[in-house]
XYZ file of N, CA and C in Angstrom:
690
model
N 18.336 14.366 4.750
C 17.692 14.009 6.093
C 17.428 12.408 5.659
N 17.755 11.568 6.573
C 17.455 10.047 6.416
C 16.099 10.022 6.720
N 15.343 8.995 5.882
C 14.087 8.406 6.078
C 13.905 7.746 7.563
N 13.089 7.911 8.064
C 12.611 7.363 9.305
C 11.688 6.080 9.275
N 12.297 4.862 9.654
C 11.686 3.604 9.477
C 11.040 3.033 10.749
N 9.857 2.966 10.821
C 9.495 2.155 12.170
C 9.485 0.518 11.757
N 10.259 -0.088 12.899
C 10.098 -1.600 12.632
C 9.444 -2.093 14.023
N 8.516 -2.898 13.922
C 7.992 -3.600 14.938
C 7.943 -5.334 14.977
N 8.349 -5.767 15.742
C 8.400 -7.233 15.844
C 8.722 -7.699 17.148
N 7.975 -8.955 17.731
C 8.307 -9.247 19.103
C 9.491 -10.224 19.205
N 9.752 -10.846 18.151
C 11.109 -11.662 17.936
C 12.348 -10.831 17.589
N 13.111 -10.585 18.975
C 14.353 -9.499 18.991
C 15.146 -9.965 17.709
N 15.523 -11.285 17.699
C 16.481 -11.480 16.588
C 16.100 -10.951 15.382
N 14.792 -11.137 14.870
C 13.974 -10.602 13.603
C 14.402 -9.011 13.372
N 13.934 -8.274 14.588
C 13.840 -6.996 14.526
C 15.347 -6.368 14.784
N 16.166 -7.063 15.100
C 17.596 -6.621 15.079
C 18.081 -6.722 13.681
N 17.847 -7.897 13.310
C 18.377 -8.074 11.767
C 17.814 -7.077 10.863
N 16.410 -6.962 10.710
C 15.972 -5.842 10.041
C 16.584 -4.594 10.337
N 16.657 -4.102 11.652
C 17.337 -3.032 11.747
C 18.588 -2.771 11.207
N 19.433 -3.676 11.426
C 20.710 -3.807 10.829
C 20.824 -3.604 9.297
N 20.136 -4.279 8.524
C 20.222 -3.822 7.316
C 19.469 -2.574 6.811
N 18.671 -2.131 7.345
C 17.996 -0.661 7.058
C 18.981 0.118 7.229
N 19.612 0.119 8.658
C 20.699 1.393 8.959
C 21.878 1.140 7.607
N 22.265 -0.059 7.501
C 23.426 -0.312 6.566
C 22.850 0.618 5.369
N 21.684 0.808 4.972
C 21.004 1.343 3.732
C 21.056 3.003 3.854
N 21.208 3.405 5.318
C 21.292 4.735 5.436
C 20.041 5.273 6.280
N 18.906 4.185 6.755
C 17.926 4.829 7.095
C 17.712 5.106 8.671
N 17.140 5.819 9.140
C 16.955 6.195 10.570
C 15.834 5.212 11.218
N 16.416 4.023 12.080
C 15.111 2.969 12.330
C 14.736 3.031 13.937
N 13.364 3.149 14.144
C 13.105 3.013 15.133
C 12.301 1.820 15.729
N 12.844 0.828 16.570
C 12.492 -0.483 16.741
C 11.728 -0.693 17.982
N 10.747 -1.300 17.639
C 10.159 -1.913 19.156
C 9.447 -3.186 19.168
N 8.995 -3.728 20.113
C 8.632 -5.126 20.247
C 7.302 -5.382 20.483
N 6.343 -4.253 20.694
C 5.065 -4.259 21.091
C 4.273 -3.195 20.224
N 3.155 -2.990 19.953
C 2.255 -2.284 19.454
C 2.087 -0.821 20.338
N 2.017 -0.854 21.386
C 1.705 0.211 22.288
C 2.957 1.371 21.893
N 4.130 0.868 22.232
C 5.236 1.563 22.214
C 5.344 2.229 20.657
N 5.085 1.321 19.572
C 5.298 1.754 18.320
C 4.273 2.726 17.978
N 2.804 2.601 18.577
C 2.177 3.829 18.158
C 2.398 5.061 18.727
N 3.124 4.925 19.886
C 3.390 6.244 20.577
C 4.437 7.024 19.689
N 5.257 6.058 19.113
C 6.484 6.649 18.164
C 5.783 7.151 16.944
N 4.560 6.460 16.400
C 3.915 7.050 15.286
C 3.567 8.411 15.459
N 3.156 8.483 16.723
C 2.469 10.065 17.052
C 3.601 10.897 17.119
N 4.755 10.280 17.536
C 5.756 11.348 18.093
C 6.614 11.781 16.706
N 6.883 10.860 15.914
C 7.939 11.103 14.947
C 7.403 11.428 13.589
N 8.048 11.814 12.585
C 7.615 12.197 11.222
C 7.977 10.871 10.204
N 7.353 9.668 10.311
C 7.837 8.372 9.872
C 7.711 8.593 8.414
N 8.490 7.576 7.685
C 8.681 7.458 6.105
C 8.134 6.253 5.713
N 8.033 5.224 6.651
C 7.488 3.713 6.220
C 7.651 3.066 7.764
N 6.609 1.900 7.640
C 6.605 1.161 8.698
C 6.640 -0.304 8.249
N 7.352 -1.098 9.011
C 7.451 -2.672 8.812
C 6.696 -3.305 10.207
N 5.731 -3.893 10.073
C 5.009 -4.406 11.171
C 4.673 -6.012 11.209
N 5.309 -6.679 12.133
C 4.760 -8.179 12.437
C 3.263 -7.992 12.538
N 2.837 -9.165 12.396
C 1.508 -9.651 12.431
C 1.321 -10.027 13.909
N 2.172 -10.695 14.555
C 1.933 -11.313 16.023
C 2.520 -10.309 16.804
N 1.904 -9.727 17.859
C 2.346 -8.910 18.650
C 1.824 -9.262 20.091
N 2.817 -9.093 21.203
C 2.233 -9.456 22.397
C 0.967 -8.706 22.872
N 0.898 -7.496 22.633
C -0.180 -6.625 23.133
C -1.249 -6.187 22.131
N -1.030 -6.695 20.814
C -1.917 -6.359 19.855
C -1.795 -7.166 18.795
N -2.251 -6.935 17.270
C -1.722 -7.520 16.215
C -1.428 -6.664 15.289
N -0.517 -6.897 14.297
C -0.406 -5.837 13.240
C -1.159 -5.428 12.475
N -2.315 -6.232 12.172
C -3.586 -5.742 11.595
C -4.183 -4.456 12.174
N -4.570 -4.764 13.459
C -5.243 -3.454 14.253
C -4.005 -2.413 14.272
N -2.891 -2.699 14.249
C -1.678 -1.528 14.417
C -1.877 -0.859 13.044
N -1.838 -1.733 11.805
C -2.030 -1.008 10.678
C -3.286 -0.113 10.567
N -4.424 -0.798 10.944
C -5.614 0.140 10.700
C -5.676 1.352 11.678
N -5.024 1.496 12.630
C -4.708 2.547 13.721
C -4.078 3.573 12.930
N -2.884 3.000 12.272
C -1.965 4.204 11.892
C -2.767 4.713 10.704
N -3.418 3.910 9.769
C -4.336 4.586 8.507
C -5.284 5.665 8.868
N -5.620 5.676 10.405
C -6.656 6.655 10.539
C -6.111 8.016 10.379
N -4.729 8.101 10.445
C -4.243 9.800 10.490
C -2.965 9.649 9.388
N -2.372 8.558 8.856
C -1.021 8.469 8.341
C -1.103 7.553 6.959
N -0.517 8.234 6.086
C -0.442 7.540 4.590
C 0.863 6.772 4.196
N 1.908 6.939 5.094
C 3.165 6.369 4.969
C 2.757 4.723 4.445
N 3.756 4.440 3.547
C 3.703 2.874 3.296
C 3.918 1.923 4.447
N 3.217 0.702 4.399
C 3.339 0.065 5.431
C 3.471 -1.515 5.002
N 4.812 -2.214 5.388
C 4.714 -3.635 4.995
C 4.541 -4.669 5.922
N 3.599 -5.569 5.788
C 3.521 -6.653 6.942
C 4.524 -7.648 6.907
N 4.871 -8.247 7.881
C 5.497 -9.285 8.006
C 4.973 -10.260 8.742
N 4.654 -11.256 8.139
C 3.777 -12.585 8.550
C 4.389 -13.816 8.419
N 3.867 -14.560 9.518
C 4.356 -16.023 9.434
C 3.416 -16.856 8.704
N 2.332 -16.187 8.697
C 1.019 -16.987 8.129
C 1.169 -16.984 6.874
N 0.813 -18.219 6.262
C 0.886 -18.313 4.777
C -0.682 -18.497 4.100
N -1.548 -18.357 4.981
C -3.147 -18.279 4.530
C -3.450 -17.181 3.540
N -3.849 -17.101 2.568
C -4.102 -16.089 1.537
C -4.875 -15.009 2.428
N -5.948 -15.515 3.163
C -6.873 -14.511 3.889
C -6.246 -13.685 4.776
N -4.936 -14.197 5.346
C -4.186 -13.105 6.485
C -3.584 -12.130 5.192
N -3.230 -12.339 4.254
C -2.445 -11.510 3.373
C -3.412 -10.341 2.968
N -4.579 -10.979 2.450
C -5.723 -9.956 1.943
C -6.356 -9.120 2.989
N -6.479 -9.758 4.327
C -6.798 -8.887 5.609
C -5.862 -7.672 5.619
N -4.482 -7.751 5.523
C -3.470 -6.751 5.889
C -3.375 -5.932 4.708
N -3.821 -6.129 3.510
C -3.907 -5.349 2.441
C -5.226 -4.528 2.244
N -6.248 -5.089 2.917
C -7.570 -4.506 2.469
C -7.714 -3.599 3.862
N -6.664 -3.772 4.984
C -6.767 -2.717 5.879
C -5.868 -1.352 5.571
N -5.066 -1.571 4.773
C -4.126 -0.182 4.348
C -2.714 -0.392 3.864
N -2.562 -1.927 4.205
C -0.854 -2.367 3.959
C -0.633 -2.159 2.478
N 0.748 -1.911 2.320
C 0.904 -1.769 0.895
C 1.696 -2.718 0.420
N 2.305 -3.676 1.117
C 3.069 -4.885 0.813
C 3.039 -5.845 1.903
N 3.296 -7.001 1.703
C 3.663 -8.082 2.958
C 4.713 -9.026 2.570
N 5.440 -9.445 3.153
C 6.469 -10.512 3.297
C 6.270 -11.752 4.306
N 6.346 -12.762 3.851
C 6.161 -13.846 4.524
C 7.515 -14.505 5.171
N 7.518 -14.739 6.603
C 8.592 -15.476 7.287
C 8.699 -16.732 6.902
N 9.790 -17.237 6.812
C 11.291 -16.654 6.717
C 11.517 -15.897 5.179
N 12.145 -14.699 5.596
C 12.371 -14.117 4.562
C 13.835 -13.382 4.373
N 14.437 -13.276 3.103
C 15.715 -12.690 2.810
C 15.862 -11.303 3.310
N 16.480 -10.610 4.000
C 16.652 -9.450 4.467
C 16.959 -8.631 3.389
N 17.818 -8.847 2.262
C 18.046 -8.139 1.214
C 16.647 -7.932 0.252
N 15.644 -8.934 0.362
C 14.384 -8.670 -0.081
C 13.584 -7.517 0.437
N 13.557 -7.712 1.769
C 12.664 -6.746 2.483
C 13.281 -5.348 2.343
N 14.819 -5.176 2.397
C 15.173 -3.978 2.012
C 14.759 -3.339 0.635
N 15.059 -4.148 -0.198
C 14.491 -3.787 -1.739
C 13.143 -3.361 -1.790
N 12.152 -4.195 -0.964
C 10.792 -3.876 -0.881
C 10.519 -2.276 -0.299
N 11.374 -2.308 0.784
C 11.294 -0.738 1.409
C 11.725 0.337 0.568
N 12.990 0.209 -0.499
C 13.442 1.195 -1.327
C 12.271 1.434 -2.214
N 11.418 0.340 -2.931
C 10.351 0.419 -3.727
C 9.445 1.268 -3.191
N 8.879 0.910 -2.039
C 7.760 1.757 -1.503
C 8.018 3.194 -1.336
N 9.415 3.477 -0.873
C 9.720 4.839 -0.527
C 9.630 5.705 -1.749
N 10.220 5.005 -2.775
C 10.366 5.602 -4.184
C 8.777 6.152 -4.569
N 7.954 5.303 -4.511
C 6.557 5.500 -5.028
C 6.053 6.520 -3.898
N 6.057 6.444 -2.652
C 5.772 7.396 -1.647
C 6.439 8.934 -2.084
N 7.653 8.835 -2.072
C 8.221 10.221 -2.284
C 7.730 10.855 -3.509
N 7.396 10.073 -4.711
C 6.785 10.671 -5.856
C 5.705 11.167 -5.491
N 4.950 10.585 -4.924
C 3.343 10.822 -4.515
C 3.614 12.143 -3.733
N 4.416 12.254 -2.667
C 4.153 13.378 -2.191
C 5.018 14.753 -2.833
N 5.825 14.543 -3.678
C 6.388 15.811 -4.187
C 6.177 15.863 -5.700
N 5.413 15.189 -6.078
C 4.809 15.654 -7.535
C 4.134 16.888 -7.584
N 4.481 17.654 -8.470
C 4.009 19.052 -8.780
C 3.468 18.998 -10.026
N 2.248 20.136 -10.057
C 1.492 20.307 -11.225
C 2.358 20.691 -12.617
N 2.330 20.372 -13.733
C 3.052 20.488 -14.778
C 2.201 21.712 -15.526
N 2.934 22.208 -16.834
C 2.287 22.968 -17.329
C 1.048 22.635 -18.242
N 0.731 21.179 -18.220
C -0.173 20.696 -18.920
C -0.838 19.582 -17.812
N -2.131 19.855 -17.580
C -2.696 18.989 -16.713
C -3.329 17.728 -17.449
N -3.019 16.574 -16.943
C -3.742 15.345 -17.356
C -4.555 14.641 -16.217
N -5.920 14.704 -16.613
C -6.679 14.229 -15.872
C -7.672 13.424 -16.471
N -8.622 12.727 -15.745
C -9.786 11.991 -16.279
C -11.024 11.869 -15.243
N -12.184 12.345 -16.107
C -13.515 12.241 -15.417
C -14.561 11.518 -15.800
N -14.721 10.491 -14.786
C -15.887 9.557 -15.187
C -17.036 9.923 -14.125
N -17.930 10.689 -14.940
C -19.104 11.165 -14.236
C -19.298 11.380 -12.898
N -18.407 12.133 -12.110
C -18.216 12.282 -10.788
C -16.991 11.811 -10.118
N -16.073 11.073 -11.096
C -14.825 10.576 -10.463
C -13.913 11.256 -11.223
N -13.161 12.211 -10.392
C -12.178 13.103 -11.131
C -10.573 12.512 -10.352
N -9.740 12.354 -11.651
C -8.375 11.723 -11.083
C -7.315 12.569 -11.616
N -6.542 13.374 -11.207
C -5.539 14.244 -11.677
C -4.179 13.519 -11.407
N -3.561 13.434 -12.714
C -2.054 12.827 -12.731
C -1.027 13.524 -11.841
N -1.159 14.854 -12.489
C -0.011 15.670 -11.996
C 0.110 16.103 -10.450
N -1.148 16.128 -9.934
C -1.234 16.500 -8.319
C -1.506 15.127 -7.677
N -1.599 14.072 -8.339
C -1.966 12.798 -8.001
C -3.186 13.118 -6.877
N -4.200 13.627 -7.297
C -5.357 13.506 -6.311
C -6.582 12.959 -7.183
N -7.427 12.773 -6.144
C -8.778 12.054 -6.672
C -9.712 12.575 -6.039
N -11.055 12.806 -6.697
C -12.189 13.133 -5.744
C -13.243 12.454 -6.442
N -14.286 12.213 -5.737
C -15.621 11.358 -5.888
C -16.916 12.325 -5.769
N -17.493 12.813 -6.435
C -18.783 13.723 -6.569
C -18.253 14.782 -5.489
N -17.143 15.256 -5.639
C -16.500 16.560 -4.950
C -15.995 16.187 -3.529
N -15.928 14.982 -3.178
C -15.322 14.401 -1.977
C -13.977 13.987 -2.410
N -12.931 14.629 -1.602
C -11.660 14.089 -1.888
C -11.436 12.739 -1.335
N -10.690 11.638 -2.110
C -10.310 10.352 -1.688
C -9.148 10.420 -1.037
N -8.754 9.866 -0.105
C -7.248 9.889 0.578
C -6.732 8.514 -0.124
N -6.009 8.517 -1.169
C -5.638 7.161 -1.529
C -4.029 6.840 -1.384
N -3.608 5.772 -0.821
C -2.218 5.497 -1.249
C -1.385 5.593 -2.328
N -0.182 5.536 -2.372
C 0.490 5.518 -3.814
C 0.117 4.390 -4.425
N -0.001 3.437 -4.016
C -0.428 2.087 -5.019
C -1.665 2.194 -5.515
N -2.463 2.579 -4.276
C -3.913 2.931 -4.853
C -4.193 3.601 -5.879
N -3.454 4.922 -5.901
C -3.556 5.938 -7.014
C -3.005 5.269 -8.478
N -1.891 4.552 -8.462
C -1.422 4.176 -9.350
C -2.263 2.884 -10.012
N -2.743 2.180 -9.242
C -3.884 1.068 -9.963
C -4.918 1.915 -10.333
N -5.558 3.066 -9.706
C -6.568 3.700 -10.273
C -6.310 4.471 -11.619
N -5.153 5.051 -11.707
C -4.437 5.723 -12.900
C -4.547 4.817 -13.955
N -3.656 3.638 -13.664
C -3.662 2.769 -14.841
C -4.815 2.137 -15.547
N -5.759 1.911 -14.585
C -7.155 1.807 -14.935
C -7.896 2.721 -16.005
N -7.645 3.852 -15.438
C -8.066 5.008 -16.298
C -7.309 5.212 -17.678
N -6.069 5.060 -17.638
C -5.293 5.216 -18.941
C -5.786 3.938 -19.760
N -6.250 2.989 -19.404
C -6.757 1.910 -20.224
C -8.328 1.514 -20.181
N -8.972 2.925 -20.062
C -10.411 2.785 -19.827
C -11.037 2.276 -21.105
N -11.763 1.462 -21.017
C -12.898 0.482 -21.884
C -12.197 -0.638 -22.381
N -11.029 -0.988 -21.809
C -10.381 -2.378 -21.954
C -10.244 -3.085 -20.760
N -9.948 -4.445 -20.801
C -10.026 -5.098 -19.758
C -8.411 -5.400 -19.419
N -8.063 -5.300 -18.034
C -6.766 -5.289 -17.491
C -6.668 -6.352 -16.623
N -5.671 -7.286 -16.936
C -5.726 -8.693 -16.052
C -5.162 -8.119 -14.876
N -5.201 -9.093 -13.857
C -4.235 -8.830 -12.607
C -2.732 -9.087 -12.738
N -2.514 -9.833 -13.624
C -1.192 -9.902 -14.004
C -0.613 -8.434 -14.599
N -1.230 -8.062 -15.569
C -0.514 -6.844 -16.109
C -0.636 -5.767 -15.103
N -1.818 -5.676 -14.352
C -1.997 -4.506 -13.511
C -0.660 -4.646 -12.447
N -0.315 -5.847 -11.914
C 0.527 -6.045 -10.648
C 1.904 -5.674 -11.338
N 2.290 -6.263 -12.621
C 3.644 -5.999 -13.232
C 3.689 -4.475 -13.566
N 2.537 -3.710 -13.936
C 2.915 -2.319 -14.288
C 2.971 -1.419 -12.850
N 2.191 -1.813 -11.929
C 2.054 -1.183 -10.525
C 3.238 -1.332 -9.721
N 3.506 -2.731 -9.499
C 4.636 -3.040 -8.320
C 5.866 -3.162 -9.051
N 6.079 -3.398 -10.451
C 7.079 -3.553 -11.323
C 7.843 -4.854 -10.810
N 7.033 -5.980 -10.781
C 7.491 -7.174 -10.246
C 6.954 -7.992 -11.058
N 7.603 -9.413 -11.162
C 6.605 -10.601 -11.954
C 5.637 -11.142 -11.036
N 4.614 -11.081 -11.971
C 3.422 -11.859 -11.323
C 3.540 -13.092 -10.972
N 2.940 -13.786 -9.981
C 3.135 -15.043 -9.764
C 1.774 -15.488 -9.344
N 1.361 -17.019 -9.652
C -0.050 -17.581 -9.662
C -0.406 -17.465 -8.125
N -1.681 -17.158 -8.004
C -2.352 -17.351 -6.712
C -2.173 -15.826 -5.820
N -1.530 -15.097 -6.607
C -1.180 -13.533 -5.867
C -2.785 -12.549 -5.802
N -2.746 -12.592 -4.467
C -4.066 -11.843 -4.155
C -3.862 -10.361 -3.922
N -2.787 -9.669 -4.135
C -2.556 -8.532 -4.019
C -3.416 -7.505 -4.638
N -3.613 -7.662 -5.936
C -4.145 -6.838 -6.525
C -5.854 -6.667 -6.340
N -6.116 -8.058 -5.950
C -7.642 -8.169 -5.588
C -7.910 -7.382 -4.480
N -7.120 -7.629 -3.601
C -7.155 -6.819 -2.131
C -6.966 -5.409 -2.121
N -6.196 -4.686 -2.998
C -6.051 -3.360 -3.438
C -7.420 -3.011 -4.083
N -7.937 -3.593 -4.943
C -8.964 -3.284 -5.595
C -10.546 -3.374 -4.460
N -10.393 -4.064 -3.718
C -11.358 -4.194 -2.493
C -11.292 -2.965 -1.796
N -10.024 -2.697 -1.368
C -9.678 -1.521 -0.634
C -10.118 -0.093 -1.382
N -9.824 -0.015 -2.772
C -10.226 1.288 -3.667
C -11.709 1.343 -3.586
N -12.436 0.185 -3.885
C -13.950 0.476 -4.014
C -14.652 0.645 -2.499
N -13.987 0.088 -1.370
C -14.417 0.628 0.003
C -14.232 2.139 -0.061
N -13.215 2.676 -0.377
C -12.868 4.004 -0.056
C -13.874 4.888 -1.063
N -14.385 4.250 -2.225
C -15.519 4.971 -3.236
C -16.691 4.747 -2.613
N -16.932 3.780 -1.670
C -18.207 3.329 -1.200
C -18.928 2.801 -2.506
N -18.291 1.858 -2.883
C -18.969 1.005 -4.200
C -19.824 -0.071 -3.569
N -20.869 -0.210 -4.146
C -21.556 -1.657 -3.874
C -20.796 -2.838 -4.178
N -20.789 -3.836 -3.351
C -19.879 -5.045 -3.903
C -20.521 -5.744 -5.065
N -21.788 -5.763 -5.019
C -22.484 -6.664 -6.184
C -22.438 -5.981 -7.513
N -22.531 -4.760 -7.546
C -22.849 -3.841 -8.889
C -21.920 -2.659 -8.615
N -20.527 -2.664 -8.791
C -19.784 -1.390 -8.419
C -19.910 -0.433 -9.715
N -19.971 0.739 -9.609
C -20.382 1.742 -10.670
C -19.157 1.765 -11.533
N -17.870 2.058 -10.827
C -16.789 2.637 -11.782
C -15.953 1.556 -12.081
N -15.293 0.781 -10.910
C -14.225 -0.438 -11.212
C -15.095 -1.825 -11.277
N -14.994 -2.178 -12.637
C -15.708 -3.385 -12.875
C -14.997 -4.587 -12.903
N -15.309 -5.784 -12.283
C -14.682 -7.267 -12.464
C -15.191 -7.996 -13.621
N -14.365 -8.161 -14.574
C -14.575 -9.344 -15.460
C -14.146 -10.540 -15.124
N -14.915 -11.316 -14.811
C -14.470 -12.608 -14.029
C -13.826 -13.469 -14.973
N -12.660 -13.804 -14.403
C -11.916 -14.688 -15.187
C -10.912 -14.121 -16.126
N -10.988 -12.713 -16.100
C -9.958 -11.980 -16.961
C -9.355 -10.855 -16.373
N -10.120 -9.964 -15.500
C -9.462 -9.086 -14.975
C -10.244 -7.757 -14.521
N -10.123 -6.493 -14.628
C -10.555 -5.270 -14.110
C -10.947 -4.233 -15.195
N -11.923 -3.473 -15.120
C -11.907 -2.306 -16.019
C -12.708 -1.344 -15.548
N -12.497 -0.196 -15.998
C -12.991 1.127 -15.290
C -13.667 1.557 -16.356
N -15.355 2.109 -16.127
C -16.220 2.606 -17.186
C -16.760 3.810 -16.381
């Protein structure tokens, strides 16, 4: 069965182009030009991934992303014509997994879709093995095989990328992991200067863990160096 991809963009030419490339890769595409119809599709279909434009006629991609995240954990890729770092951070903080700035190469978007789907499939099909691998940090329990996480007995709903970040930090407990190392390990891509992706996802993780901003208990920031978990 083909993966179902939601594409939302009010620019018909862009939406049609994205649809063409994704269909050529064998995906089933649901294409819309506004947030209202897209949200109805989210509730109706069992989607595998969403590609959301930030600027929509009846809402914005950030609000749509946030609404989707209330019930669904499939990957979300944001399309934005904005280049300000704050806009990228906003999308990632609200639950998006990746972003692409317009104009973009459709082949790059198709590659990003494949990467996110591979991670999501791994996240949802992982089965416990004969040996359980886990970390316990005074109330924070992270299980590799089931890819589950709980904090003081309360389950945390993490996206695949959020879990991968947390697990990588657990594996390197007691050492400081740079943003560059973390990005290249989790995303599998070359880190570029001024990339705020890691920072945004760390902020999202801390929010889900209800960590205080000034003195987080678990994921610590070592300014100018990177992150560590204690």
